[in-house]
Tab-separated table of C-alpha atoms in Angstrom:
chain	number	residue	atom	x	y	z
A	297	MET	CA	107.214	54.948	74.878
A	298	PHE	CA	110.698	55.465	73.462
A	299	PHE	CA	111.222	51.698	73.320
A	300	TRP	CA	108.093	51.200	71.198
A	301	PHE	CA	109.056	54.079	68.900
A	302	LYS	CA	112.552	52.644	68.431
A	303	SER	CA	111.121	49.190	67.666
A	304	LEU	CA	108.680	50.684	65.142
A	305	VAL	CA	111.538	52.481	63.357
A	306	CYS	CA	113.554	49.243	63.179
A	307	VAL	CA	110.598	47.296	61.766
A	308	PHE	CA	109.818	50.038	59.227
A	309	SER	CA	113.473	50.165	58.130
A	310	ALA	CA	113.603	46.397	57.684
A	311	VAL	CA	110.406	46.384	55.607
A	312	PHE	CA	111.627	49.328	53.514
A	313	LEU	CA	114.988	47.714	52.809
A	314	SER	CA	113.483	44.325	51.975
A	315	PHE	CA	110.934	45.974	49.648
A	316	TYR	CA	113.588	47.898	47.731
A	317	TYR	CA	116.457	45.396	48.007
A	318	GLU	CA	115.882	43.861	44.584
A	319	ASP	CA	115.699	47.335	43.038
A	320	PHE	CA	118.955	48.237	44.767
A	321	VAL	CA	120.676	45.101	43.455
A	322	ARG	CA	119.365	45.781	39.936
A	323	LEU	CA	120.613	49.383	40.136
A	324	GLN	CA	124.035	48.237	41.295
A	325	SER	CA	124.214	45.688	38.481
A	326	LYS	CA	123.140	48.325	35.968
A	327	ILE	CA	125.870	50.707	37.140
A	328	LEU	CA	128.531	47.986	36.968
A	329	SER	CA	127.279	46.879	33.534
A	330	PHE	CA	128.538	50.159	32.074
A	331	ARG	CA	132.118	49.286	33.011
A	332	GLU	CA	134.607	49.008	30.161
A	333	LYS	CA	135.504	45.391	29.392
A	334	THR	CA	138.965	43.846	29.327
A	335	VAL	CA	140.471	40.442	30.055
A	336	LEU	CA	143.701	41.212	31.924
A	337	ALA	CA	144.141	44.385	33.972
A	338	VAL	CA	147.771	45.182	34.809
A	339	GLY	CA	148.756	47.359	37.766
A	340	ILE	CA	152.383	48.537	37.680
A	341	LEU	CA	153.794	50.096	40.837
A	342	SER	CA	155.843	53.176	40.043
A	343	ALA	CA	157.288	56.201	41.822
A	344	GLN	CA	156.695	59.810	40.772
A	345	GLY	CA	160.195	60.373	39.424
A	346	ASN	CA	160.501	57.088	37.515
A	347	PHE	CA	159.960	58.681	34.107
A	348	GLU	CA	162.636	56.628	32.328
A	349	GLN	CA	161.342	53.338	33.729
A	350	ARG	CA	157.779	54.059	32.596
A	351	GLU	CA	158.891	55.120	29.132
A	352	ALA	CA	161.061	52.008	28.788
A	353	ALA	CA	158.052	49.810	29.641
A	354	ARG	CA	155.801	51.657	27.179
A	355	SER	CA	158.390	51.273	24.420
A	356	THR	CA	158.925	47.551	25.003
A	357	TRP	CA	156.649	44.985	26.655
A	358	LEU	CA	153.642	47.356	26.904
A	359	LYS	CA	153.957	48.694	23.358
A	360	LYS	CA	151.367	46.328	21.888
A	361	TYR	CA	148.868	47.063	24.642
A	362	SER	CA	147.925	50.643	23.966
A	363	SER	CA	144.560	52.190	24.784
A	364	GLU	CA	143.086	50.604	21.630
A	365	ASN	CA	143.701	47.049	22.870
A	366	ASN	CA	140.648	45.509	24.512
A	367	ASP	CA	142.214	42.352	25.965
A	368	VAL	CA	144.868	44.001	28.142
A	369	LYS	CA	144.795	47.327	29.973
A	370	ALA	CA	147.770	48.584	31.975
A	371	TRP	CA	148.264	51.454	34.415
A	372	PHE	CA	151.227	52.795	36.349
A	373	ILE	CA	150.216	53.316	39.994
A	374	VAL	CA	151.757	56.507	41.394
A	375	GLY	CA	151.276	58.392	44.663
A	376	LYS	CA	149.791	61.891	44.453
A	377	ASP	CA	152.238	63.516	46.873
A	378	SER	CA	155.998	63.432	47.187
A	379	CYS	CA	157.635	63.398	50.597
A	380	LYS	CA	158.456	67.045	51.230
A	381	ILE	CA	161.233	66.113	53.657
A	382	PRO	CA	164.638	65.839	51.930
A	383	PRO	CA	166.062	62.281	52.135
A	384	GLU	CA	168.923	63.493	54.368
A	385	TYR	CA	166.435	64.665	57.007
A	386	ARG	CA	164.223	61.568	57.201
A	387	VAL	CA	164.389	58.980	59.963
A	388	ASP	CA	164.690	56.241	57.309
A	389	PRO	CA	164.559	55.928	53.500
A	390	TYR	CA	161.260	54.022	53.480
A	391	SER	CA	158.783	56.466	55.028
A	392	CYS	CA	158.224	60.211	55.292
A	393	GLU	CA	159.035	60.751	58.967
A	394	LYS	CA	161.134	63.810	59.819
A	395	TRP	CA	164.442	63.487	61.619
A	396	ASN	CA	164.111	66.082	64.362
A	397	ILE	CA	167.551	67.323	65.457
A	398	ASN	CA	168.248	69.619	68.398
A	399	ILE	CA	171.794	69.482	69.706
A	400	SER	CA	171.857	72.742	71.641
A	401	GLY	CA	173.865	72.002	74.774
A	402	LEU	CA	174.646	68.459	73.601
A	403	LYS	CA	178.140	67.162	74.275
A	404	ASP	CA	179.873	64.608	72.075
A	405	ALA	CA	179.248	61.880	74.700
A	406	PHE	CA	175.923	60.898	76.288
A	407	TYR	CA	174.146	58.006	77.966
A	408	SER	CA	170.901	56.517	76.660
A	409	SER	CA	169.241	56.924	80.079
A	410	ILE	CA	169.825	58.708	83.378
A	411	ALA	CA	168.469	57.598	86.760
A	412	VAL	CA	166.696	60.116	88.986
A	413	GLN	CA	166.221	59.024	92.595
A	414	SER	CA	162.770	59.661	94.072
A	415	SER	CA	162.581	61.550	97.394
A	416	ALA	CA	159.745	59.253	98.441
A	417	CYS	CA	158.883	55.806	97.129
A	418	PHE	CA	155.154	55.095	96.923
A	419	SER	CA	155.490	52.235	94.451
A	420	GLU	CA	158.427	50.613	92.713
A	421	LYS	CA	158.765	50.952	88.938
A	422	ARG	CA	159.086	47.983	86.632
A	423	PHE	CA	162.281	47.872	84.578
A	424	TYR	CA	162.454	46.172	81.200
A	425	GLN	CA	165.096	43.753	79.994
A	426	GLY	CA	166.106	45.639	76.861
A	427	PHE	CA	165.339	48.086	74.069
A	428	SER	CA	166.050	48.549	70.373
A	429	PHE	CA	167.307	51.735	68.776
A	430	HIS	CA	167.800	53.334	65.364
A	431	VAL	CA	170.972	55.310	64.571
A	432	ASN	CA	170.181	58.584	62.767
A	433	PHE	CA	173.793	59.781	62.670
A	434	PRO	CA	177.007	57.723	63.101
A	435	VAL	CA	177.823	56.933	66.741
A	436	VAL	CA	180.421	54.961	68.668
A	437	ILE	CA	179.364	52.757	71.579
A	438	GLU	CA	182.049	52.708	74.278
A	439	LYS	CA	180.180	51.611	77.435
A	440	LEU	CA	177.369	49.317	78.515
A	441	GLY	CA	175.615	49.571	81.860
A	442	ILE	CA	172.898	48.287	84.202
A	443	LEU	CA	170.772	50.286	86.636
A	444	SER	CA	172.678	49.977	89.930
A	445	SER	CA	169.568	49.608	92.093
A	446	LEU	CA	168.626	46.432	90.193
A	447	LEU	CA	171.930	44.664	90.868
A	448	ILE	CA	172.085	42.088	93.661
A	449	GLU	CA	175.138	41.827	95.910
A	450	GLY	CA	177.300	38.850	95.003
A	451	HIS	CA	175.714	38.319	91.573
A	452	GLU	CA	176.713	39.407	88.070
A	453	ALA	CA	174.454	40.290	85.151
A	454	THR	CA	175.276	40.438	81.449
A	455	VAL	CA	174.618	43.354	79.101
A	456	SER	CA	174.817	42.536	75.382
A	457	ILE	CA	174.521	44.350	72.085
A	458	MET	CA	172.522	41.946	69.927
A	459	ASP	CA	172.022	41.456	66.207
A	460	VAL	CA	168.312	42.215	65.815
A	461	GLN	CA	167.674	39.579	63.149
A	462	THR	CA	170.042	36.692	63.954
A	463	LEU	CA	169.869	37.176	67.767
A	464	GLU	CA	173.655	36.720	67.937
A	465	LYS	CA	175.640	38.702	70.509
A	466	ILE	CA	177.891	41.338	68.938
A	467	THR	CA	179.560	42.202	72.242
A	468	GLN	CA	178.803	41.685	75.933
A	469	VAL	CA	180.046	42.631	79.409
A	470	ARG	CA	179.475	41.253	82.901
A	471	ILE	CA	178.632	43.808	85.570
A	472	SER	CA	178.245	43.547	89.343
A	473	THR	CA	177.828	45.951	92.275
A	474	ASN	CA	181.614	46.482	92.287
A	475	TYR	CA	181.657	48.584	89.110
A	476	SER	CA	181.831	52.394	88.990
A	477	GLU	CA	178.537	54.232	88.790
A	478	SER	CA	177.449	57.175	86.636
A	479	ASN	CA	173.964	58.717	86.645
A	480	GLY	CA	172.580	55.751	88.586
A	481	TYR	CA	173.963	53.079	86.244
A	482	ALA	CA	176.982	50.795	86.730
A	483	TYR	CA	179.057	50.883	83.522
A	484	LYS	CA	181.842	48.867	81.985
A	485	ASN	CA	183.963	49.881	78.983
A	486	ILE	CA	183.874	47.814	75.780
A	487	ASP	CA	185.977	47.799	72.627
A	488	ALA	CA	184.584	50.714	70.633
A	489	LEU	CA	181.845	49.841	68.120
A	490	LEU	CA	181.087	52.282	65.279
A	491	PHE	CA	177.468	52.129	64.129
A	492	PRO	CA	176.577	53.922	60.849
A	493	LYS	CA	173.443	55.905	60.011
A	494	ASN	CA	170.312	53.696	59.805
A	495	TYR	CA	171.850	50.912	61.901
A	496	GLU	CA	169.235	49.035	63.946
A	497	GLY	CA	170.611	48.083	67.372
A	498	TRP	CA	169.344	46.087	70.340
A	499	VAL	CA	170.653	45.991	73.919
A	500	LEU	CA	169.621	43.285	76.374
A	501	VAL	CA	170.247	42.434	80.055
A	502	GLU	CA	170.361	38.839	81.256
A	503	GLY	CA	171.140	37.370	84.660
A	504	TYR	CA	170.061	37.391	88.285
A	505	LEU	CA	168.832	40.891	89.204
A	506	LYS	CA	165.767	42.727	90.478
A	507	ASP	CA	163.058	43.801	88.047
A	508	THR	CA	161.645	46.740	90.068
A	509	ALA	CA	163.205	49.758	91.775
A	510	CYS	CA	162.249	53.117	93.347
A	511	THR	CA	163.964	55.039	90.570
A	512	ASN	CA	162.745	57.328	87.803
A	513	ILE	CA	164.441	57.345	84.418
A	514	VAL	CA	164.990	60.075	81.833
A	515	TRP	CA	165.700	58.849	78.303
A	516	ASN	CA	168.351	60.720	76.290
A	517	TYR	CA	167.980	60.877	72.494
A	518	GLY	CA	171.257	62.676	71.926
A	519	GLY	CA	169.380	65.557	70.332
A	520	GLY	CA	167.840	63.182	67.788
A	521	VAL	CA	170.974	61.184	67.014
A	522	ILE	CA	169.177	58.093	68.373
A	523	THR	CA	165.554	56.968	67.993
A	524	TYR	CA	164.244	54.327	70.399
A	525	ASN	CA	161.929	51.791	68.750
A	526	ARG	CA	160.906	48.885	70.976
A	527	ILE	CA	160.954	47.927	74.665
A	528	TYR	CA	161.639	44.278	75.551
A	529	PRO	CA	160.129	42.582	78.638
A	530	THR	CA	161.846	39.362	77.424
A	531	PRO	CA	164.315	38.531	74.611
A	532	ASP	CA	161.381	37.495	72.389
A	533	HIS	CA	160.572	39.970	69.583
A	534	LEU	CA	156.872	39.093	69.822
A	535	SER	CA	156.773	40.240	73.457
A	536	SER	CA	158.247	43.647	72.607
A	537	LYS	CA	156.212	46.834	72.932
A	538	LYS	CA	156.331	50.114	71.071
A	539	TYR	CA	158.708	52.532	72.788
A	540	SER	CA	157.310	54.888	75.413
A	541	SER	CA	159.285	57.266	77.622
A	542	GLU	CA	157.155	55.957	80.511
A	543	MET	CA	158.791	52.523	80.171
A	544	TYR	CA	162.102	52.206	81.986
A	545	PRO	CA	165.148	50.204	80.767
A	546	ALA	CA	167.416	48.078	82.943
A	547	PRO	CA	170.381	48.564	80.535
A	548	SER	CA	171.984	51.786	79.312
A	549	ILE	CA	174.468	52.612	76.558
A	550	GLY	CA	177.331	55.107	76.539
A	551	PHE	CA	177.402	56.804	73.115
A	552	ILE	CA	180.007	59.065	71.511
A	553	ILE	CA	179.294	61.269	68.482
A	554	PRO	CA	182.619	61.232	66.578
A	555	GLU	CA	181.640	63.849	63.975
A	556	MET	CA	179.953	66.658	65.909
A	557	ASN	CA	181.133	69.292	63.431
A	558	LYS	CA	179.536	67.403	60.545
A	559	LEU	CA	176.296	67.098	62.541
A	560	ARG	CA	176.266	70.855	63.154
A	561	GLU	CA	176.859	71.379	59.444
A	562	ILE	CA	173.842	69.197	58.592
A	563	ILE	CA	171.673	71.226	60.976
A	564	ASN	CA	172.875	74.550	59.575
A	565	GLU	CA	172.205	73.440	55.996
A	566	GLU	CA	168.680	72.114	56.608
A	567	GLU	CA	166.826	75.182	55.339
A	568	SER	CA	168.956	75.429	52.198
A	569	VAL	CA	168.669	71.698	51.424
A	570	THR	CA	164.890	71.777	52.035
A	571	ASN	CA	164.442	74.697	49.630
A	572	GLN	CA	166.503	72.907	47.002
A	573	TRP	CA	164.449	69.719	47.496
A	574	SER	CA	161.224	71.744	47.157
A	575	ARG	CA	162.364	73.144	43.805
A	576	PHE	CA	163.232	69.634	42.639
A	577	LEU	CA	159.776	68.334	43.640
A	578	LYS	CA	158.050	71.168	41.764
A	579	LYS	CA	159.959	70.155	38.644
A	580	ILE	CA	158.999	66.485	39.117
A	581	ASN	CA	155.367	67.441	39.719
A	582	LYS	CA	155.231	69.544	36.556
A	583	MET	CA	156.725	66.727	34.478
A	584	LEU	CA	154.327	64.192	36.017
A	585	LYS	CA	151.266	66.334	35.263
A	586	ALA	CA	152.350	66.570	31.631
A	587	GLU	CA	152.891	62.801	31.488
A	588	VAL	CA	149.471	62.084	33.020
A	589	THR	CA	147.823	64.356	30.447
A	590	THR	CA	149.572	62.904	27.406
A	591	LYS	CA	149.949	59.214	28.243
A	592	LYS	CA	146.573	58.432	29.883
A	593	ASP	CA	148.019	55.336	31.585
A	594	ILE	CA	148.817	56.634	35.081
A	595	PHE	CA	146.542	56.059	38.058
A	596	ILE	CA	147.174	58.640	40.790
A	597	VAL	CA	146.577	57.480	44.374
A	598	ASP	CA	145.867	60.032	47.098
A	599	THR	CA	148.870	59.127	49.251
A	600	THR	CA	152.500	60.088	49.815
A	601	ASP	CA	154.774	58.198	47.434
A	602	THR	CA	157.004	56.090	49.724
A	603	TYR	CA	157.869	52.416	50.098
A	604	ARG	CA	155.624	52.113	53.169
A	605	SER	CA	152.629	53.365	51.154
A	606	LEU	CA	152.802	50.566	48.547
A	607	PRO	CA	150.083	48.340	50.105
A	608	ASN	CA	147.704	51.305	50.270
A	609	LYS	CA	148.494	52.266	46.667
A	610	LEU	CA	147.523	48.801	45.477
A	611	LEU	CA	144.298	48.635	47.494
A	612	LYS	CA	143.162	52.000	46.117
A	613	PHE	CA	143.979	50.838	42.598
A	614	TYR	CA	141.980	47.609	43.007
A	615	GLN	CA	138.977	49.584	44.298
A	616	TRP	CA	139.074	51.970	41.345
A	617	LEU	CA	139.674	49.146	38.887
A	618	TYR	CA	136.681	47.084	40.010
A	619	LEU	CA	134.314	50.057	39.841
A	620	ASN	CA	135.441	51.094	36.356
A	621	TYR	CA	136.373	47.909	34.483
A	622	ASP	CA	134.818	44.512	33.894
A	623	PHE	CA	137.887	42.250	33.863
A	624	SER	CA	138.688	38.577	34.403
A	625	PHE	CA	142.198	38.751	35.841
A	626	VAL	CA	144.539	41.226	37.553
A	627	MET	CA	148.317	41.228	37.325
A	628	LYS	CA	150.556	43.246	39.625
A	629	THR	CA	154.134	44.050	38.621
A	630	ASP	CA	156.735	46.839	38.931
A	631	ASP	CA	158.124	49.446	36.552
A	632	ASP	CA	161.581	47.797	36.577
A	633	SER	CA	160.211	44.619	34.982
A	634	VAL	CA	159.744	43.013	31.584
A	635	VAL	CA	156.762	40.653	31.256
A	636	ASN	CA	155.775	38.176	28.540
A	637	ILE	CA	152.148	39.312	28.391
A	638	PRO	CA	151.146	37.333	25.240
A	639	TYR	CA	152.073	33.998	26.814
A	640	LEU	CA	150.418	34.770	30.167
A	641	LEU	CA	147.218	35.992	28.492
A	642	LYS	CA	147.019	32.866	26.310
A	643	LYS	CA	147.527	30.590	29.323
A	644	LEU	CA	144.911	32.439	31.387
A	645	GLN	CA	142.318	32.100	28.629
A	646	GLU	CA	143.016	28.449	27.771
A	647	ASP	CA	143.751	26.775	31.126
A	648	SER	CA	140.594	25.787	33.031
A	649	GLN	CA	142.213	26.246	36.454
A	650	PHE	CA	142.179	30.000	35.868
A	651	ASP	CA	138.461	30.531	36.486
A	652	PRO	CA	137.760	34.254	37.172
A	653	SER	CA	134.878	33.332	39.489
A	654	GLN	CA	137.085	31.281	41.837
A	655	LEU	CA	139.582	32.297	44.530
A	656	TRP	CA	143.135	31.753	43.260
A	657	LEU	CA	146.482	33.510	42.940
A	658	TRP	CA	149.212	32.489	40.475
A	659	SER	CA	152.827	33.330	41.302
A	660	ASN	CA	156.221	32.259	42.567
A	661	LEU	CA	155.489	31.924	46.284
A	662	ARG	CA	157.482	32.761	49.394
A	663	THR	CA	156.689	30.099	51.991
A	664	ASN	CA	157.591	30.089	55.712
A	665	TRP	CA	159.336	33.424	55.222
A	666	GLN	CA	160.708	34.779	58.500
A	667	VAL	CA	159.431	38.135	59.726
A	668	ASN	CA	162.230	40.711	59.558
A	669	TYR	CA	162.992	43.045	62.441
A	670	LEU	CA	165.292	45.576	60.832
A	671	GLY	CA	165.760	47.666	57.706
A	672	LYS	CA	163.471	47.954	54.723
A	673	TRP	CA	161.356	44.932	55.654
A	674	MET	CA	161.170	45.619	59.405
A	675	ASP	CA	157.817	44.460	60.760
A	676	TYR	CA	156.765	44.414	64.408
A	677	GLU	CA	153.068	44.628	63.531
A	678	TYR	CA	152.557	41.071	62.291
A	679	ARG	CA	152.363	38.993	65.449
A	680	SER	CA	154.090	35.804	64.359
A	681	THR	CA	157.632	34.676	63.606
A	682	ASN	CA	156.747	33.637	60.035
A	683	TYR	CA	154.492	35.075	57.347
A	684	PRO	CA	151.775	33.045	55.635
A	685	SER	CA	152.586	32.200	52.013
A	686	PHE	CA	152.792	35.328	49.883
A	687	PRO	CA	153.578	36.009	46.218
A	688	CYS	CA	156.881	37.289	44.950
A	689	GLY	CA	156.192	40.997	44.424
A	690	ALA	CA	157.827	41.195	40.991
A	691	ALA	CA	154.760	39.670	39.297
A	692	TYR	CA	151.616	37.818	40.311
A	693	ILE	CA	148.138	37.290	38.884
A	694	PHE	CA	144.825	36.701	40.648
A	695	SER	CA	141.174	36.213	39.794
A	696	GLN	CA	138.354	38.720	39.544
A	697	LYS	CA	136.801	37.158	42.647
A	698	ILE	CA	139.885	37.977	44.730
A	699	ALA	CA	139.854	41.517	43.323
A	700	LEU	CA	136.221	41.830	44.445
A	701	TRP	CA	137.067	40.608	47.962
A	702	LEU	CA	139.971	43.074	48.237
A	703	THR	CA	137.727	45.882	46.995
A	704	GLN	CA	134.966	45.092	49.480
A	705	ASN	CA	137.380	44.911	52.419
A	706	ALA	CA	139.920	47.573	51.438
A	707	GLU	CA	138.854	50.033	54.134
A	708	ILE	CA	139.473	47.572	56.983
A	709	LEU	CA	142.549	45.704	55.736
A	710	TYR	CA	145.650	46.581	57.746
A	711	THR	CA	148.621	47.619	55.606
A	712	TYR	CA	151.819	45.866	56.667
A	713	GLN	CA	155.405	46.827	55.768
A	714	GLY	CA	155.350	45.612	52.144
A	715	GLU	CA	152.746	45.007	49.471
A	716	ASP	CA	153.786	41.395	48.859
A	717	VAL	CA	153.561	40.246	52.496
A	718	SER	CA	150.381	42.307	52.908
A	719	ILE	CA	148.583	40.474	50.099
A	720	GLY	CA	149.624	37.145	51.625
A	721	ILE	CA	148.337	38.124	55.072
A	722	TRP	CA	145.079	39.511	53.673
A	723	LEU	CA	144.342	36.449	51.547
A	724	SER	CA	145.143	34.015	54.359
A	725	ALA	CA	141.688	34.944	55.691
A	726	ILE	CA	139.953	33.373	52.672
A	727	ASN	CA	142.380	30.505	51.934
A	728	PRO	CA	142.573	30.868	48.126
A	729	ASN	CA	144.157	28.305	45.835
A	730	PHE	CA	147.812	29.328	45.518
A	731	ILE	CA	149.058	28.171	42.121
A	732	GLU	CA	152.823	28.071	42.525
A	733	ASP	CA	154.932	28.591	39.425
A	734	GLU	CA	158.696	29.145	39.543
A	735	ASN	CA	158.651	30.597	36.029
A	736	PHE	CA	157.617	33.872	37.665
A	737	GLU	CA	160.987	35.437	38.493
A	738	CYS	CA	161.577	37.562	41.590
A	739	ASP	CA	164.627	39.399	40.221
A	740	GLU	CA	166.658	39.709	37.017
A	741	TYR	CA	167.585	36.009	36.963
A	742	CYS	CA	166.287	34.214	33.892
A	743	LYS	CA	165.694	30.739	32.473
A	744	PRO	CA	164.221	29.760	29.081
A	745	ALA	CA	160.683	29.370	30.465
A	746	SER	CA	160.657	32.613	32.504
A	747	TYR	CA	157.505	34.728	32.222
A	748	ASN	CA	159.199	37.896	33.453
A	749	ARG	CA	162.384	39.534	34.682
A	750	ALA	CA	162.606	42.188	37.385
A	751	GLN	CA	164.928	44.706	39.034
A	752	LEU	CA	166.171	45.986	35.665
A	753	ASN	CA	167.310	49.505	34.851
A	754	PRO	CA	165.858	51.124	31.682
A	755	ASP	CA	168.832	50.127	29.499
A	756	LYS	CA	168.471	46.489	30.545
A	757	ILE	CA	164.727	46.606	29.881
A	758	PHE	CA	165.442	47.567	26.254
A	759	LYS	CA	168.150	44.898	25.963
A	760	VAL	CA	165.953	42.120	27.383
A	761	TRP	CA	163.118	43.137	25.090
A	762	SER	CA	165.421	43.005	22.076
A	763	TYR	CA	166.054	39.334	22.931
A	764	PHE	CA	162.328	38.704	23.122
A	765	GLU	CA	161.588	40.374	19.781
A	766	ARG	CA	164.322	38.409	18.013
A	767	CYS	CA	163.904	34.956	19.564
A	768	GLN	CA	160.938	34.996	21.985
A	769	SER	CA	163.189	34.623	25.036
A	770	LEU	CA	163.682	37.018	27.948
A	771	CYS	CA	167.141	35.560	28.634
A	772	SER	CA	169.122	35.850	25.422
A	773	CYS	CA	169.184	34.379	21.940
A	774	HIS	CA	171.460	31.523	23.053
A	775	SER	CA	168.910	29.711	25.287
A	776	GLU	CA	171.152	29.703	28.344
A	777	SER	CA	169.827	30.264	31.846
A	778	GLY	CA	171.080	32.837	34.295
A	779	ASN	CA	171.698	36.543	34.308
A	780	ALA	CA	172.202	37.342	30.637
A	781	VAL	CA	172.521	41.104	30.978
């Protein structure tokens, strides 16, 4: 009985939808027909506190394109929320993750892991070849070790500190069963290595040794001085797994904290610094609200304003843009740029290859770019050694059809570490026509035919624009290439 009822509901739903489908399409078209028309929509990534950068852009290359201009519309894309954690108390400068510090009982020397022997062994634990770590406060590495129960009599194994990106060995030691043991690990001293805050390290074991043992391990974070990132079954980055305290390392590191008094000072000042940061954010927020009200050219995205949120900021902007404006082309740029809009607009309207109804992206392209495993561009989420082609983030333009595809799929697109690599990964699914043009600059470098310049402070934006007003060049009035300012 239930089966027949369910089937009847499905049939009725199908008939209902097919009957009203044309009405639905007409309604959708009618809603979209009320969108304001423009030719080129410009999205400019900006941070909450970048008041001077936005004003410099408005006073120079955006000056002609005010709200009265119908051919070009531009918006600064800004996150709604600031990170409430002061920069000094974040795990890194690119996200809004709190650095949790608790050094009660912590000595100035500690090991990354401690072995705990089991009273009974029901099953041996697997031990991994290495791990990566992030330094939250300066440390010195003085020892490297291997779990003693993994060593094999008569054989040596190597423990190395590796460069995460180049895979080169920074230092290494050979260890056998003859070395002194501490907390279940056999250690050997090395020449002291000082690693600064935000250093990304990687330790790896190689050689002939067991890979299982009846030993439990306790990880030691040094009260938050160290964050463990990845666990390595092999030396290959693609095989690495996100850190878990349930995964056990074959190697261990002996750390020293050389500035314990300074660390205690940072902990004691956290409340005061946080209150001061909160007052600063309130001031920024008040200024931003006034700017939004008076300028009418800021699009606020419901997200925290950090580097890692840039892909999400752009996707939200594209969704809003498509629902509210009938445009032909979209350009993305940054608030530290100067762009020759008149030339780009003329070329878009006159060159037949720029058909709004086709899938294409026009930019200076990064091709066969290696995935980075440390710092600002660290990315363990993209499972390949190289990215697909992606546009230089300083400026790129794409068709209305690509904007529609991004809008339709925005809720399921995964946001990778940067907005430029993200757009390349997303678009690789639809294989658009990439129109490569080296006249799109990726930084402040300039040549006579350059369409834009990037990574400029406000003073340089005004200076570059003065060149353009006098002689229609973003470089200088002497026609030379290079960094003119």
